mmCIF file of C-alpha atoms and ligand atoms in Angstrom:
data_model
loop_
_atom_site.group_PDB
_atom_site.id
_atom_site.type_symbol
_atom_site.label_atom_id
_atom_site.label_comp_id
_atom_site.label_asym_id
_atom_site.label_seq_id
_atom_site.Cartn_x
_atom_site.Cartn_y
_atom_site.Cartn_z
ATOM 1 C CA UNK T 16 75.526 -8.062 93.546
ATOM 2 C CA UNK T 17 76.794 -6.104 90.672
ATOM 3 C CA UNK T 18 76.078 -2.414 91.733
ATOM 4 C CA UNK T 19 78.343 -1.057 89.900
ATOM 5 C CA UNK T 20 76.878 1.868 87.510
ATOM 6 C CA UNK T 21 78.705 2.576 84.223
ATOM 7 C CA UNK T 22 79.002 6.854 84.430
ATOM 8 C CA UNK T 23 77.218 6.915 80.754
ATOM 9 C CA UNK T 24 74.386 5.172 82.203
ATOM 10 C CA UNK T 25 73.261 6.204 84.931
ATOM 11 C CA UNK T 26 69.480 6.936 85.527
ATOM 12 C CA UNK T 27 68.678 6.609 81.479
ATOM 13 C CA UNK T 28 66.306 4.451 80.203
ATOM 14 C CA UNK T 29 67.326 2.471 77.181
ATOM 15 C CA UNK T 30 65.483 4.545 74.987
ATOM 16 C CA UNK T 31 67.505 7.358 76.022
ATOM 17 C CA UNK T 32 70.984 5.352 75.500
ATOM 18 C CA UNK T 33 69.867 4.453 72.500
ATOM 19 C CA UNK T 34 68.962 7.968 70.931
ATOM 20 C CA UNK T 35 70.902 10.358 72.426
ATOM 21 C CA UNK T 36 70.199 12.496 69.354
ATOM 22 C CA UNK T 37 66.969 12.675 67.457
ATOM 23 C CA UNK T 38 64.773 9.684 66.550
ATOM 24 C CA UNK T 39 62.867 9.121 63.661
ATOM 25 C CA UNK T 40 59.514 9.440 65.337
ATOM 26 C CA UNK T 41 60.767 13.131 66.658
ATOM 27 C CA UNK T 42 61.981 14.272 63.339
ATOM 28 C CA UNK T 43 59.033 13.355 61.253
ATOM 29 C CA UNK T 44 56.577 15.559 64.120
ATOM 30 C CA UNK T 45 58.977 18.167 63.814
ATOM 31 C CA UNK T 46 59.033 18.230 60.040
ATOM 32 C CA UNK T 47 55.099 17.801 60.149
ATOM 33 C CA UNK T 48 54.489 20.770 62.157
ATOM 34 C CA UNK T 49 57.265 22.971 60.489
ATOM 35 C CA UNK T 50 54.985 21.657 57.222
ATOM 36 C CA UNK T 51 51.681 22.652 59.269
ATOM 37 C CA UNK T 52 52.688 26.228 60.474
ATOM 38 C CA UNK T 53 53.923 27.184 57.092
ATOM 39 C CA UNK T 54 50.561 26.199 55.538
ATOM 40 C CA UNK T 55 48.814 27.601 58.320
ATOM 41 C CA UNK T 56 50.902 31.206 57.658
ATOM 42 C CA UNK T 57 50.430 30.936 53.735
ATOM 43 C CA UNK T 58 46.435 30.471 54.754
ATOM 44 C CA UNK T 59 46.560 33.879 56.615
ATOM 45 C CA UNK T 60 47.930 36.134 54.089
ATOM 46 C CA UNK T 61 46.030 34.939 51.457
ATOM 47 C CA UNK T 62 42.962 35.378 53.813
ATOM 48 C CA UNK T 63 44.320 39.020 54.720
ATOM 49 C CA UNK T 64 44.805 39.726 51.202
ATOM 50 C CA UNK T 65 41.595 38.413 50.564
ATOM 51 C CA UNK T 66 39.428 40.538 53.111
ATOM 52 C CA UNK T 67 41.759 43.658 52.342
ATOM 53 C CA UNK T 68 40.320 46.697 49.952
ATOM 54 C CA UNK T 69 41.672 46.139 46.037
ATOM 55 C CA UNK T 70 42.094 49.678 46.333
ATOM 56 C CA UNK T 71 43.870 51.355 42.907
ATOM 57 C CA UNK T 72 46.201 54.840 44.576
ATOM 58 C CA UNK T 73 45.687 57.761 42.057
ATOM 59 C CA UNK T 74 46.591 61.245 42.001
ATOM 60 C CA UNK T 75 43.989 63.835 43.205
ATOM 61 C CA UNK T 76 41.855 65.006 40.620
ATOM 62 C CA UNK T 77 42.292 68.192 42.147
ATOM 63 C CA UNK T 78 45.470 69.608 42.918
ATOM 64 C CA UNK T 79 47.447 72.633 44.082
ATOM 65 C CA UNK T 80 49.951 73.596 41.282
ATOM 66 C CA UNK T 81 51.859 76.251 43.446
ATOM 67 C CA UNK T 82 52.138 80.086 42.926
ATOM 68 C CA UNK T 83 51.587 81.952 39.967
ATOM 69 C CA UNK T 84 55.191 83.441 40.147
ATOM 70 C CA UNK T 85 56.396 79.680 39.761
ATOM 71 C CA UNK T 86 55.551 80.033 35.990
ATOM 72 C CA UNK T 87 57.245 82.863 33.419
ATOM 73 C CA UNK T 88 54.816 84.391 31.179
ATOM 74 C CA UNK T 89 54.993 82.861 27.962
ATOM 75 C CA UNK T 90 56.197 79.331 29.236
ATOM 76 C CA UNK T 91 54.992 75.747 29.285
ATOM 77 C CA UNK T 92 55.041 73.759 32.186
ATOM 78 C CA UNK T 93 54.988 70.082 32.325
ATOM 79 C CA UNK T 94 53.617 68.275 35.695
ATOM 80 C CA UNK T 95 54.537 65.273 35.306
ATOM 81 C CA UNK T 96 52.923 63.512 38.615
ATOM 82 C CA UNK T 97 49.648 65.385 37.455
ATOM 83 C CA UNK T 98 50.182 64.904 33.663
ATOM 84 C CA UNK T 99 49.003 68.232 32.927
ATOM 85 C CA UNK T 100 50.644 71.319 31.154
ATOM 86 C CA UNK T 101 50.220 74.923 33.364
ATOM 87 C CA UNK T 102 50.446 77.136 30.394
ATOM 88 C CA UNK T 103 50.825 81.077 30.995
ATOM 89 C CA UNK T 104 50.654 83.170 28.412
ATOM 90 C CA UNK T 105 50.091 87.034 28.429
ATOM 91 C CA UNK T 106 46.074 86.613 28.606
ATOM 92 C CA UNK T 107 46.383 84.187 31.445
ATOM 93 C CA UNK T 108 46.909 80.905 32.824
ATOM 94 C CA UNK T 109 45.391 77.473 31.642
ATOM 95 C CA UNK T 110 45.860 73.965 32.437
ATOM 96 C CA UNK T 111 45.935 71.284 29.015
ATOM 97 C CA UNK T 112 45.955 67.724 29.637
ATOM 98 C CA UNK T 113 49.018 65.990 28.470
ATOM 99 C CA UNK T 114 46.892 62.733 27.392
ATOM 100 C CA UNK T 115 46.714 62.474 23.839
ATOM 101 C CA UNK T 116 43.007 62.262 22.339
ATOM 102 C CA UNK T 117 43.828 59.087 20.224
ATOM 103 C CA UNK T 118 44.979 56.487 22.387
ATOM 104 C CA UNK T 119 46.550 58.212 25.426
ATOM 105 C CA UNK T 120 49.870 58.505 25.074
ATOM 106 C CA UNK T 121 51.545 61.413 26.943
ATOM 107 C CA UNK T 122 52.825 63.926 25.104
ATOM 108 C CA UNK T 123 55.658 65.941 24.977
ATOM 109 C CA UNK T 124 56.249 69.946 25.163
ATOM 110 C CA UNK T 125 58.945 70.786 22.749
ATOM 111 C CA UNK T 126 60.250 74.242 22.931
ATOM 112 C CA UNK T 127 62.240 73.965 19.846
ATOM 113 C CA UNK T 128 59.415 73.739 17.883
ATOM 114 C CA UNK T 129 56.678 75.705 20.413
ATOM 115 C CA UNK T 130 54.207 72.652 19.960
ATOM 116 C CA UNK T 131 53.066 69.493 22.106
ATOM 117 C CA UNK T 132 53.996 65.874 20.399
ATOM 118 C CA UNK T 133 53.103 63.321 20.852
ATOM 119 C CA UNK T 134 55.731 60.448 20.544
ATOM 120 C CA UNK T 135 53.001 57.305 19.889
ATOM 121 C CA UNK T 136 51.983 58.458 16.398
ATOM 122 C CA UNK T 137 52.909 61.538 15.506
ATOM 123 C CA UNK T 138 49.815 63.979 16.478
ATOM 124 C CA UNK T 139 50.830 67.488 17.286
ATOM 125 C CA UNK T 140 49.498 69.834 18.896
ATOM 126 C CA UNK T 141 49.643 74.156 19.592
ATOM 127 C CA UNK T 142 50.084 74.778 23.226
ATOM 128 C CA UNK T 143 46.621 75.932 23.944
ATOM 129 C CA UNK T 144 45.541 72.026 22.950
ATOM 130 C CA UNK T 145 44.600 72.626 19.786
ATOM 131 C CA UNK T 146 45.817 69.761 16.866
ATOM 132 C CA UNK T 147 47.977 70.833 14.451
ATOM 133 C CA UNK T 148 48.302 67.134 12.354
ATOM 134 C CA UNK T 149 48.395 63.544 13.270
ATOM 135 C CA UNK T 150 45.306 60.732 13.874
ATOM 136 C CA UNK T 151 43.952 62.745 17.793
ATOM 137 C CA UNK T 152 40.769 63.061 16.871
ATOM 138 C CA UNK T 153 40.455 66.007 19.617
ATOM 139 C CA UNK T 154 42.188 68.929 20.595
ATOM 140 C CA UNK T 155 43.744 68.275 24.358
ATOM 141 C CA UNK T 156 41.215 69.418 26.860
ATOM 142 C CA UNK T 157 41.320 72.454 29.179
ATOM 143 C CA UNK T 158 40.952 71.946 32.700
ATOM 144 C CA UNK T 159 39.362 74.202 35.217
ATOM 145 C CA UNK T 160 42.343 76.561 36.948
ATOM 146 C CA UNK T 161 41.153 78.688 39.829
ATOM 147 C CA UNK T 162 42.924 80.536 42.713
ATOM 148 C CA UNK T 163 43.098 78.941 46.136
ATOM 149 C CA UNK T 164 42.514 81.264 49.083
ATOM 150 C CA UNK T 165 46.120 81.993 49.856
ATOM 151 C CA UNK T 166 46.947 82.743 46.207
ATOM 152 C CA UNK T 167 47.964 79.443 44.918
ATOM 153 C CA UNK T 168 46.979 77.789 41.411
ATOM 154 C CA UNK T 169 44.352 75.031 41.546
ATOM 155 C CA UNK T 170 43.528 72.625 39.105
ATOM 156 C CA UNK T 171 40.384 70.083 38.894
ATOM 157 C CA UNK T 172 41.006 67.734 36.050
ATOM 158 C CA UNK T 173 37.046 66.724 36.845
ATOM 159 C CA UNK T 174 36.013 70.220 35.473
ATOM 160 C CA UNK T 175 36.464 70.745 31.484
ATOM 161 C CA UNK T 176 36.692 74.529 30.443
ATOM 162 C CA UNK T 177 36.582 75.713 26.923
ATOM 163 C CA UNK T 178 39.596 76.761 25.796
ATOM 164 C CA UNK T 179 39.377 80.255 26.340
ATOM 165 C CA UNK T 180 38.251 80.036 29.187
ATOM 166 C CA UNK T 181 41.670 81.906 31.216
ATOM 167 C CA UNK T 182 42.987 82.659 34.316
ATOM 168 C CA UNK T 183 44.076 86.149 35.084
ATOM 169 C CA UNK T 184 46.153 86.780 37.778
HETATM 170 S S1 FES U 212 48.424 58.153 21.101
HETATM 171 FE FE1 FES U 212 49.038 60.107 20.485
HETATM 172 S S2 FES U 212 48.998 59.997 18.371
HETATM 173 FE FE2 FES U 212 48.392 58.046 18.975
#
């Protein structure tokens, strides 16, 4: 005849008395999928990565260098995204690769000095490509320079030109 309920008690089982916070069993699940879903994510980026183009971003080969006003006659003009010099010069416009011929270093315009350097080992060059001293076995080439329709400068570092080959404008 005891119906009296204890408040603490009251429709529980004695598994829920007992472990009113988390039991062992509960914990280790929950650690085991935690464990689970962070192998199961780590298995779908390296699948993703996997299946998705190695693809290598690189400059156009061709590209716009602007207007011809942009460059003074008798100046030097380094582009650095394009690593290519826009040279004008009374004849004309021409574009030089900045690559050094002996190992690929990119050179330098100096002004002081009117001549391209290179800062590896030493070559030097005039600023129509041709060497001067140091181990580049080749002058820097010329690349094609053209006018776009709407009177812009365009360069295609596919195309080689001889070096007198100039742009008149
Ligand atoms: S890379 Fe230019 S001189 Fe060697």
């Amino acid at each position: 005849m005891s119906d009296i309920k204890h408040p603490s008690s009251a429709g529980e089982t004695p598994a829920e008395q007992r472990g009113k916070g988390i039991t062992r069993r509960d914990f280790l699940n929950e650690v085991t999928l935690g464990a689970l879903g962070i192998a199961g994510l780590g298995s779908v980026v390296v699948t993703y990565q996997y299946f998705s183009p190695n693809v290598l971003f690189e400059p156009a080969m061709t590209f716009r260098a602007g207007s011809p006003d942009l460059y003074p006659e008798n100046s030097v003009s380094f582009l650095q995204d394009q690593q290519v010099y826009i040279v004008r010069m009374a004849e004309g416009f021409y574009a030089v690769s900045a690559v050094c011929t002996h190992l690929g270093c990119i050179t330098q315009w100096k002004p002081d000095a009117a001549m391209i350097a290179c800062p590896c080992h030493g070559s030097k060059f005039r600023r129509d490509g041709t060497k001067i001293e140091g181990p580049a076995p080749r002058p820097l080439p010329h690349f094609a320079i053209s006018l776009t329709a709407d009177g812009e400068l365009l360069v295609d570092k596919l195309q080689v030109v001889k070096p007198t080959q100039v742009l008149k404008v």
